[in-house]
XYZ file of N, CA, C and O in Angstrom:
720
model
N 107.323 86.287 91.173
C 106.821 87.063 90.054
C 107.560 88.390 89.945
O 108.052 88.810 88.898
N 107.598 89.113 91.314
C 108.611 90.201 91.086
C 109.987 90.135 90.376
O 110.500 90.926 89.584
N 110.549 88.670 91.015
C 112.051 88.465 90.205
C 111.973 88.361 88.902
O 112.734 88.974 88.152
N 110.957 87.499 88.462
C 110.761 87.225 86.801
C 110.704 88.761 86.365
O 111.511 89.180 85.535
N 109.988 89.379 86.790
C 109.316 90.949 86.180
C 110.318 91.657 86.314
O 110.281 92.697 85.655
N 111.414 91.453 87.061
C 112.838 93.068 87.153
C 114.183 92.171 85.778
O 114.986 92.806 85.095
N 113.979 90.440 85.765
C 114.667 90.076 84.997
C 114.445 90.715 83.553
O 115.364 91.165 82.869
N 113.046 90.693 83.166
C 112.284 91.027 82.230
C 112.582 92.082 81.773
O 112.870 92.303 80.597
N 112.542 92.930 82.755
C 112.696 94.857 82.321
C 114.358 95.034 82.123
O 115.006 95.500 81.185
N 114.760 94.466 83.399
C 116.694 94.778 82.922
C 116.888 94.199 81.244
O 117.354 94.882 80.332
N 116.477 92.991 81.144
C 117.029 92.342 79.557
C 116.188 93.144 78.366
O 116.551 92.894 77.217
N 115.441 93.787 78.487
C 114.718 94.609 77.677
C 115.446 96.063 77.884
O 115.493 96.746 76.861
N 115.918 96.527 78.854
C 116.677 97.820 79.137
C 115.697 99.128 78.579
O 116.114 100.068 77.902
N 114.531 98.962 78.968
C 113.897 100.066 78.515
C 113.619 101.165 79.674
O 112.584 101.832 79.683
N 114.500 101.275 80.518
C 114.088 102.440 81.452
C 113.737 102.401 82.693
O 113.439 101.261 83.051
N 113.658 103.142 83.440
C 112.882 103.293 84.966
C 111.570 102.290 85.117
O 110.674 102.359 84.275
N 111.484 101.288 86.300
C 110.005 101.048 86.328
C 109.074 102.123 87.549
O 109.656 102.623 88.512
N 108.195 102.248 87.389
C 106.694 102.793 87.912
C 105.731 102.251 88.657
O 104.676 101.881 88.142
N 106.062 102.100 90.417
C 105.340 100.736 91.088
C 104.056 102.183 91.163
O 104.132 103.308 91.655
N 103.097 101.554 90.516
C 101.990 102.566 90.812
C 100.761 101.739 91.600
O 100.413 100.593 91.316
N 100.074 102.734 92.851
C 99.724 102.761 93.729
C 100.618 101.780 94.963
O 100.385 100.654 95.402
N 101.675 102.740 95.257
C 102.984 101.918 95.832
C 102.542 101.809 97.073
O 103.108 100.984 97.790
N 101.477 102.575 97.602
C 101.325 102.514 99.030
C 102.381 102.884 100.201
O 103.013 103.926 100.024
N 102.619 102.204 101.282
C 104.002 102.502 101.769
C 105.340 102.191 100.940
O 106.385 102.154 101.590
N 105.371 102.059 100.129
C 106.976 101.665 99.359
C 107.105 100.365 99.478
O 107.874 99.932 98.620
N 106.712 99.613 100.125
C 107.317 98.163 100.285
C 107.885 97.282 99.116
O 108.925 96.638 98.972
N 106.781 97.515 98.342
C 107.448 96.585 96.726
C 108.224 97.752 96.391
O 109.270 97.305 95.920
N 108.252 98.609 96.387
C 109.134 99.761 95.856
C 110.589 99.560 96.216
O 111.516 99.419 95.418
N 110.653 99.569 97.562
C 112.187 98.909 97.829
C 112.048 97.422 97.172
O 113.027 96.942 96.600
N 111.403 97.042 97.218
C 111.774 95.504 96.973
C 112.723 95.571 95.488
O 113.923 95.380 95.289
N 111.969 95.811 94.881
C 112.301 96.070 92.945
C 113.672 96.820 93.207
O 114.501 96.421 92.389
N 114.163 97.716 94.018
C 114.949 98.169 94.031
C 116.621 97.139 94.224
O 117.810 97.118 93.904
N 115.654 96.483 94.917
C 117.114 95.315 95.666
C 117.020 94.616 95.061
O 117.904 93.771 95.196
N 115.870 94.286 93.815
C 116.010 93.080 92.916
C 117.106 94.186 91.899
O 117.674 93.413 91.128
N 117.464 95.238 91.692
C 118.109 95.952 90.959
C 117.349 96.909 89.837
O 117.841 97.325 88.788
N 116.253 97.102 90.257
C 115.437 98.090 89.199
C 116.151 99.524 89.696
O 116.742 99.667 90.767
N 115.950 100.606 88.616
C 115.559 101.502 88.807
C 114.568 101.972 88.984
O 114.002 102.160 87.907
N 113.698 102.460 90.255
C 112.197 102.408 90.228
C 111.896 103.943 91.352
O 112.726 104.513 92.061
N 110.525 104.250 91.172
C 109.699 105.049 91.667
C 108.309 104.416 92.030
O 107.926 103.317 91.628
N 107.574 105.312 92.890
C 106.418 104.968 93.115
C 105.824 106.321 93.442
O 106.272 107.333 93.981
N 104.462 105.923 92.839
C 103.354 106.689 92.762
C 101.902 106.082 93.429
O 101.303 105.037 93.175
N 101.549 107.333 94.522
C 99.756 106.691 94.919
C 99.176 108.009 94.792
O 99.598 109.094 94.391
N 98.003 107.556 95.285
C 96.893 108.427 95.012
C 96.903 109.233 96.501
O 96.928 110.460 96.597
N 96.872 108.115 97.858
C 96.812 108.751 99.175
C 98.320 109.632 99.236
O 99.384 109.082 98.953
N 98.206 111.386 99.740
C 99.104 111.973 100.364
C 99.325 111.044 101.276
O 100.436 110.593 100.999
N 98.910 110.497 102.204
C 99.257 110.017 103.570
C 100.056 108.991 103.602
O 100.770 108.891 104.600
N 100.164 107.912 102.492
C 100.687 107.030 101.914
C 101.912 107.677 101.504
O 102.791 107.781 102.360
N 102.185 108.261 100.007
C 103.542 108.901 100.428
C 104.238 109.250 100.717
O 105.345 109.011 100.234
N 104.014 110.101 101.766
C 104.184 110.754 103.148
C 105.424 109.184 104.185
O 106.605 109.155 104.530
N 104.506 108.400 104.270
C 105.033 107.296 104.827
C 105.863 106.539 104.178
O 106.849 106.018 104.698
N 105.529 106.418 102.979
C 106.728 106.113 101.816
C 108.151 106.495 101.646
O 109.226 105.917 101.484
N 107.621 107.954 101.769
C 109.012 108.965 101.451
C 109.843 108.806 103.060
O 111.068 108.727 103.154
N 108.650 108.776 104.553
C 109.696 108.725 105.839
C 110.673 106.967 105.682
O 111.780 106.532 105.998
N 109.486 106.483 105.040
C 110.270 105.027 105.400
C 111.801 104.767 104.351
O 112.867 104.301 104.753
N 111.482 105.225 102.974
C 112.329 104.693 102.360
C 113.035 106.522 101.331
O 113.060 106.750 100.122
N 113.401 107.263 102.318
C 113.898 108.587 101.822
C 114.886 108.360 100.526
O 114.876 109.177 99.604
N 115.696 107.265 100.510
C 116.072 107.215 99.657
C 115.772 107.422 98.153
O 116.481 107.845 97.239
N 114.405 106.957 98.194
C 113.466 106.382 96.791
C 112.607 107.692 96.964
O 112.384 108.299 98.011
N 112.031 108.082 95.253
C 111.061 108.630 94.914
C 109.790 108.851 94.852
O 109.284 108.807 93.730
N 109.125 109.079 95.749
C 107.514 109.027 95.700
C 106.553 110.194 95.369
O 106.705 111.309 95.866
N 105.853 109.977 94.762
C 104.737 110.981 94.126
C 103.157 110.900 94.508
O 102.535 109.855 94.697
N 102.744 111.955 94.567
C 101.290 111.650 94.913
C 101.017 111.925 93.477
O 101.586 112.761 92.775
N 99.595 110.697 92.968
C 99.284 110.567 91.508
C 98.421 109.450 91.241
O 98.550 108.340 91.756
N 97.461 109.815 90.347
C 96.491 108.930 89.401
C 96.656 107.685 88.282
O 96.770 107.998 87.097
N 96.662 106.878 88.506
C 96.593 106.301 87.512
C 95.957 105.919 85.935
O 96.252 105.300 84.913
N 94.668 106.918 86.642
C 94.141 107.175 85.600
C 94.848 108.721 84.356
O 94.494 109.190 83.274
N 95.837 108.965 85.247
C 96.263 110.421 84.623
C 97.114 110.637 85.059
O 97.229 111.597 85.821
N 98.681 109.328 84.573
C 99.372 109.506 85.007
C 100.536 111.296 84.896
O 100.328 111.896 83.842
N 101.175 111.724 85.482
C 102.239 112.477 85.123
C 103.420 112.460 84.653
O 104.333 112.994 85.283
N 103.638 111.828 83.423
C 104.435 111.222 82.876
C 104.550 111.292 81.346
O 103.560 111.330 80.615
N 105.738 111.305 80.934
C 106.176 111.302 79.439
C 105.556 109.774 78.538
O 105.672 108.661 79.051
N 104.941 109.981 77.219
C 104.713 109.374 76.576
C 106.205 108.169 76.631
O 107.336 108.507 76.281
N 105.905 107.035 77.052
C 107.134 105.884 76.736
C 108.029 106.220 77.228
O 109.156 106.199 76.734
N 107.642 106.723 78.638
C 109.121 107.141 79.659
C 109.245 106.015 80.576
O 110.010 106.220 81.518
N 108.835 105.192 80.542
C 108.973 103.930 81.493
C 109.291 102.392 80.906
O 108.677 101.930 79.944
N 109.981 101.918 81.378
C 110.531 100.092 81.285
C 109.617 99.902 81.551
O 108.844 100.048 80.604
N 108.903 99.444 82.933
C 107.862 98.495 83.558
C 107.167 99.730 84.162
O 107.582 100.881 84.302
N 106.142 99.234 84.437
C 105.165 99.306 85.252
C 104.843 98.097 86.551
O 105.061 96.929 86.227
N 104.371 98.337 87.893
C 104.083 97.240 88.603
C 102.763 97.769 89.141
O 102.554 98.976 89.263
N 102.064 97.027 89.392
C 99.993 97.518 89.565
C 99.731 96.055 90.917
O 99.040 95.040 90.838
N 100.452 96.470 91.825
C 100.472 95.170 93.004
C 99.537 95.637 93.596
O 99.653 96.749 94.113
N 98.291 94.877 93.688
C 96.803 95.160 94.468
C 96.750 96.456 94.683
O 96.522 96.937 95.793
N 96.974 97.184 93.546
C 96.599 98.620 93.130
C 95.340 98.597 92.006
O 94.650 99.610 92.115
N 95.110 98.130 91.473
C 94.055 98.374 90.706
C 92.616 97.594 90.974
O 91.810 97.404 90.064
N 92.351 97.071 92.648
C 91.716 96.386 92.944
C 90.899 97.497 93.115
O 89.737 97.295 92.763
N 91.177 98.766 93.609
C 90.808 100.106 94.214
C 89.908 100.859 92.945
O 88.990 101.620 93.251
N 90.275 100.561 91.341
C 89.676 101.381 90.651
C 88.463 100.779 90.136
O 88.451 99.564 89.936
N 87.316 101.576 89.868
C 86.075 100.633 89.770
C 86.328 99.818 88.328
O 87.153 100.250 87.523
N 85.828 99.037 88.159
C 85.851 98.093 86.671
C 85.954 99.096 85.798
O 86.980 99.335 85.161
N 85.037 99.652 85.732
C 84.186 100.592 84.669
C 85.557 101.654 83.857
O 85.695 101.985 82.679
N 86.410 101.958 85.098
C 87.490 103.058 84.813
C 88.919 101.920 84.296
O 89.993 102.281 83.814
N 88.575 100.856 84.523
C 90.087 99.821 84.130
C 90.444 100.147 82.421
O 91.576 100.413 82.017
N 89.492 100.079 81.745
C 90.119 100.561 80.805
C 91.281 101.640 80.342
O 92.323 101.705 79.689
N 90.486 102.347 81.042
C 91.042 104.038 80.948
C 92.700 104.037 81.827
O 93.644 104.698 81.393
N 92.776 103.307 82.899
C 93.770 102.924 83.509
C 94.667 102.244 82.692
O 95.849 102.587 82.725
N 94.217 101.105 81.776
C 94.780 100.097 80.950
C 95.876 101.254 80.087
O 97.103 101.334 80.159
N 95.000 101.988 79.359
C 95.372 103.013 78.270
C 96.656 104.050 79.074
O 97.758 104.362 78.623
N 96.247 104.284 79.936
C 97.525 105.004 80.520
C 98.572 104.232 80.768
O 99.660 104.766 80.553
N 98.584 102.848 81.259
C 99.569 102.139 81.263
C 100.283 102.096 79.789
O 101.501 101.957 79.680
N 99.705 102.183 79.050
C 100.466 101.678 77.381
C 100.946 103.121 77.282
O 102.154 103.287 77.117
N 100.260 104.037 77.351
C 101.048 105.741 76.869
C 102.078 105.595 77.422
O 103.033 105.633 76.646
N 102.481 105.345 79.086
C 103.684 105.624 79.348
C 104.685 104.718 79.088
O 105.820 105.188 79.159
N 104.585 103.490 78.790
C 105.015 102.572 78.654
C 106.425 102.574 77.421
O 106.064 103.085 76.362
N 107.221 102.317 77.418
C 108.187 102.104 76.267
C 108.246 101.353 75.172
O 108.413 100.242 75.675
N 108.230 101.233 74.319
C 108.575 99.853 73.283
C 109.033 98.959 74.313
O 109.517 99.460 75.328
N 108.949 97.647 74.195
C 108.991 96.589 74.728
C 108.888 96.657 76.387
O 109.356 95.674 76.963
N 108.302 97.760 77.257
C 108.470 97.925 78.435
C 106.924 96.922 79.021
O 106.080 96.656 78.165
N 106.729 96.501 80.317
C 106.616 95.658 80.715
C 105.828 95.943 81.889
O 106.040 96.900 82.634
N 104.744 94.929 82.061
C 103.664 95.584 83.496
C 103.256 94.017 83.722
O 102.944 93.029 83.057
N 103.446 94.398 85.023
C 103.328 93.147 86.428
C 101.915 93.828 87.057
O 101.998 94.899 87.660
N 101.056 93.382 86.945
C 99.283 92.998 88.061
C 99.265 92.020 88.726
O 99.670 90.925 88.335
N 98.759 92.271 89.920
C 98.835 91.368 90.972
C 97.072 91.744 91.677
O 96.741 92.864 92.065
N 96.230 90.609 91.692
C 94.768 91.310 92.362
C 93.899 89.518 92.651
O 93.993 88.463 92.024
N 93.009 89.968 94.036
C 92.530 88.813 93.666
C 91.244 88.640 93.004
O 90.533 89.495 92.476
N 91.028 87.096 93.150
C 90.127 86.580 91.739
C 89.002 86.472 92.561
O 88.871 86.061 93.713
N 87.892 87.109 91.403
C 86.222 86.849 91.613
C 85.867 87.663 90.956
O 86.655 88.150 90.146
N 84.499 88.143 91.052
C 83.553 89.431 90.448
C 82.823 90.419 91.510
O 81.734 90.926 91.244
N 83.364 90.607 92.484
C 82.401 91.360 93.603
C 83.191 92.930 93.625
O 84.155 93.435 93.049
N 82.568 93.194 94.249
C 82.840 94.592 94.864
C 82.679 94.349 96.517
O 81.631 93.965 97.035
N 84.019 94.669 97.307
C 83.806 94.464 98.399
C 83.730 95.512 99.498
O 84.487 94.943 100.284
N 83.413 96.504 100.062
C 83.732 98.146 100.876
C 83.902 97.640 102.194
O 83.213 97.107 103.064
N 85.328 98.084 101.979
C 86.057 97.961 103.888
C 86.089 99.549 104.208
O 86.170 100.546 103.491
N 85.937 99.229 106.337
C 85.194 100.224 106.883
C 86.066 100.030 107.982
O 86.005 100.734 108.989
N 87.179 98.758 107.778
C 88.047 98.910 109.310
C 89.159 97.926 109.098
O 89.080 96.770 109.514
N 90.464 98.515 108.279
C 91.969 97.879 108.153
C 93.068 98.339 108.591
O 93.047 99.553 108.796
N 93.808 97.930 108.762
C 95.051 97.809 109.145
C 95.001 98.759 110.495
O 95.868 99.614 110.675
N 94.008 98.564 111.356
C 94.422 99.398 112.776
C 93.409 100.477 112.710
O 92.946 101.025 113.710
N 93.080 100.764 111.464
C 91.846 102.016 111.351
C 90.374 101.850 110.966
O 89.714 100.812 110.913
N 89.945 103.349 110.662
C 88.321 102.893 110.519
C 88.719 104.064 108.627
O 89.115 105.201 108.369
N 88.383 103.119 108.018
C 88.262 103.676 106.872
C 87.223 103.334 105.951
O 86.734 102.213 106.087
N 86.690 104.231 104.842
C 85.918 104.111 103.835
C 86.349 103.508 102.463
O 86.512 104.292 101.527
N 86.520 102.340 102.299
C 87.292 102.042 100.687
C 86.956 100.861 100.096
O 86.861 99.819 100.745
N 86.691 100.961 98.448
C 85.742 99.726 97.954
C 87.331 99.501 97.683
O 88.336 100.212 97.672
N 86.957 97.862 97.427
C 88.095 96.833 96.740
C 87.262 95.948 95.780
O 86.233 95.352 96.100
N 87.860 95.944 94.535
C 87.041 94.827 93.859
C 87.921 93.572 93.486
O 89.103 93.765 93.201
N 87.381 92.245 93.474
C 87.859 91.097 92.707
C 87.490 91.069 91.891
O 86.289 91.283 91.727
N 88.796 90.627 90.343
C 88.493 90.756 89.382
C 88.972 89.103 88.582
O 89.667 88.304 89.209
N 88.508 88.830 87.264
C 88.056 87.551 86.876
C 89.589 87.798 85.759
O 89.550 88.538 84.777
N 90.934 86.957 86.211
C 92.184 87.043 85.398
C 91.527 87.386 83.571
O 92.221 88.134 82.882
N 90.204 86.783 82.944
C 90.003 86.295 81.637
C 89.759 88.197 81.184
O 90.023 88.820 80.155
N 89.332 88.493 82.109
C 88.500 89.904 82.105
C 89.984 91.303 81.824
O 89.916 92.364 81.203
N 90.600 90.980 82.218
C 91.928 91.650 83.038
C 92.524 91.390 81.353
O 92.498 92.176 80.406
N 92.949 90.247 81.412
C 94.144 90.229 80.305
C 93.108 90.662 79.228
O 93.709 91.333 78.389
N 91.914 90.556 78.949
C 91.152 90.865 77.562
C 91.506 92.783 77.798
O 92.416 93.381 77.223
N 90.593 93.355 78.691
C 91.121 94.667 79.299
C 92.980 95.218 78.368
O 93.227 95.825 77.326
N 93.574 94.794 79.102
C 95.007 94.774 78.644
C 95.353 94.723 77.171
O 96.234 95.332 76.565
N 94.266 93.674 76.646
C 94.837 93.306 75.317
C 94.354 94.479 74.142
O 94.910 94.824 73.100
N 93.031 94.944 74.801
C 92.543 95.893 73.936
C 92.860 97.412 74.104
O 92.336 98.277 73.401
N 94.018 97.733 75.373
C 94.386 98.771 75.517
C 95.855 98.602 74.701
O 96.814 99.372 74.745
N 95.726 97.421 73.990
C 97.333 97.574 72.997
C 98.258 96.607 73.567
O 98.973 96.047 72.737
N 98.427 96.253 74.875
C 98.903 95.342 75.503
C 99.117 93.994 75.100
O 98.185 93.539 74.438
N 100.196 93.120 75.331
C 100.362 91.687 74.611
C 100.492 91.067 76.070
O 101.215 91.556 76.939
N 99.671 89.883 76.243
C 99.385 89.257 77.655
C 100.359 88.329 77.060
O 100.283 87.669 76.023
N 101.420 88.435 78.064
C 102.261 87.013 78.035
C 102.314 85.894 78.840
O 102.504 84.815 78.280
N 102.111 85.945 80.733
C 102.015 85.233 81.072
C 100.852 84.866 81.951
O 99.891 85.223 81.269
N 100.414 84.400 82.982
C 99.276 84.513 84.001
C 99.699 83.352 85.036
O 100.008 82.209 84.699
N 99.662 83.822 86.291
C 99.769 83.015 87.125
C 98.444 82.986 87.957
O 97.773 83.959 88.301
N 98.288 82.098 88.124
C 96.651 81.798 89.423
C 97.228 81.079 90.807
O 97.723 79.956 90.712
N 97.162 81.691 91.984
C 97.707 80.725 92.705
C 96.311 80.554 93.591
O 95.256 81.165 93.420
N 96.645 79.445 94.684
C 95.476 79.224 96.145
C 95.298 79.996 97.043
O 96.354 80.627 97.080
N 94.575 80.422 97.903
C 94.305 81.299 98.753
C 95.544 80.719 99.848
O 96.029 79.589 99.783
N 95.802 81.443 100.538
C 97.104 81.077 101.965
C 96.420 81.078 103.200
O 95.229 80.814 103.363
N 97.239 81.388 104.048
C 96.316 80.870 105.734
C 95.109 81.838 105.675
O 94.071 81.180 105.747
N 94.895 83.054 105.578
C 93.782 84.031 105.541
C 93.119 84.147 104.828
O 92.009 84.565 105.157
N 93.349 83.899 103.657
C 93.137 84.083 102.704
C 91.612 83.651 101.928
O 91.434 82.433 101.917
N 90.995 84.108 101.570
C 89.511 83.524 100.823
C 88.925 83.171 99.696
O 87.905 82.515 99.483
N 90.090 83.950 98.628
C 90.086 83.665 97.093
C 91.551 83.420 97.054
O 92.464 83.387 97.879
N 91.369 83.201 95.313
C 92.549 82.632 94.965
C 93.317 84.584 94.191
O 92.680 85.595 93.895
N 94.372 84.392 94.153
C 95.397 85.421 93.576
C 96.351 85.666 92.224
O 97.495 85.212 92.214
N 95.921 86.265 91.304
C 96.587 86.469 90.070
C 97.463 87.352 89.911
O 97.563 88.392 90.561
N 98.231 86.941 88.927
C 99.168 87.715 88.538
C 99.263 87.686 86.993
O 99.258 86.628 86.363
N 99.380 89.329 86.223
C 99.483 88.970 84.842
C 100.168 89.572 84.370
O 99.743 90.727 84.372
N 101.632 89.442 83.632
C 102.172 89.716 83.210
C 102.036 90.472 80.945
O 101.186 90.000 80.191
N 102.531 91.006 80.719
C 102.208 91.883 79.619
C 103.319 93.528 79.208
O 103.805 94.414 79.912
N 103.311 93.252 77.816
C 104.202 93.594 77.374
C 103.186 95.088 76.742
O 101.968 95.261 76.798
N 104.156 95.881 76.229
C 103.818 96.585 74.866
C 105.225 95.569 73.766
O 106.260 94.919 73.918
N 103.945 96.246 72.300
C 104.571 95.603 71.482
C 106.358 96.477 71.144
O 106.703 97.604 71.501
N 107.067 95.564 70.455
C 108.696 96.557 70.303
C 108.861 97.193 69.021
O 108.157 97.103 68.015
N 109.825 97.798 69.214
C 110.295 98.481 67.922
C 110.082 97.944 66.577
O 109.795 98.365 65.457
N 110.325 96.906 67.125
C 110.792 95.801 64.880
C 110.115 95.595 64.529
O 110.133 95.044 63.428
């Protein structure tokens, strides 16, 4: 899905993409070696911090998605990789809408989250003890979301849960509309 999504943005040539809530950088380099021009933005200092030691090369910002810092249609793509699992339902809209402001004529946003309707609060990941809700969200819910923040849903992938795994995993691809 990443390869489809950097093919997408290069043949459209609309600009820098925006891996927002990049976390440590990981997809951030990735997009990079698929040949994007890209940045990333999270919300955790501590996260960028680790971003910026791991991959100094690349750009990282501490930042909202709900409010992004960014020029009206200063971005090709957008990428939202189990970043928006973190914002409550209620605020997805408002998230949606910032995605389209910054967005370019024909520029392009990759979601990645898994599928259900819960709200889940973890209290102990990756090695630590932390406080943080995650929600699963229903793909039908997501692309409607998208569509009414101006967004054109083009593709959707659903895949199976993997060895750990407990739900199944979406991906939805979506445009803004272009120039003509």
């Amino acid at each position: 899905m990443l390869a489809a999504f950097a093919k997408l943005v290069q043949s459209a040539g609309a600009g820098p993409v925006a891996d927002l809530g990049c976390g440590p950088g990981r997809i951030t380099a990735h997009l990079r070696s698929l040949g994007l021009t890209v940045f990333g933005i999270d919300l955790s200092p501590a996260m960028v911090a680790l971003a910026r030691r791991t991959y100094p090369d690349l750009r990282f910002n501490e930042g909202s998605m709900a409010a992004l810092d960014l020029e009206d249609a200063s971005v090709g793509g957008i990428v939202a990789w189990y970043s928006i699992i973190h914002t409550p339902p209620e605020l997805l809209p408002v998230v949606f809408a910032e995605f389209h402001r910054v967005l370019a004529p024909d520029g392009h946003l990759l979601l990645a989250f898994q599928v259900g309707n819960e709200r889940r609060h973890i209290e102990h990941g990756y090695g630590h003890n932390l406080s943080l809700d995650a929600y699963r969200l229903l793909p039908d819910h997501i692309a409607e979301l998208s569509s009414e923040a101006g967004l054109v849903v083009h593709a959707r992938l659903l895949r199976e849960p993997e060895t750990r795994e407990k739900v199944q995993h979406a991906c939805l691809l979506a445009r803004t509309p272009g120039m003509s």
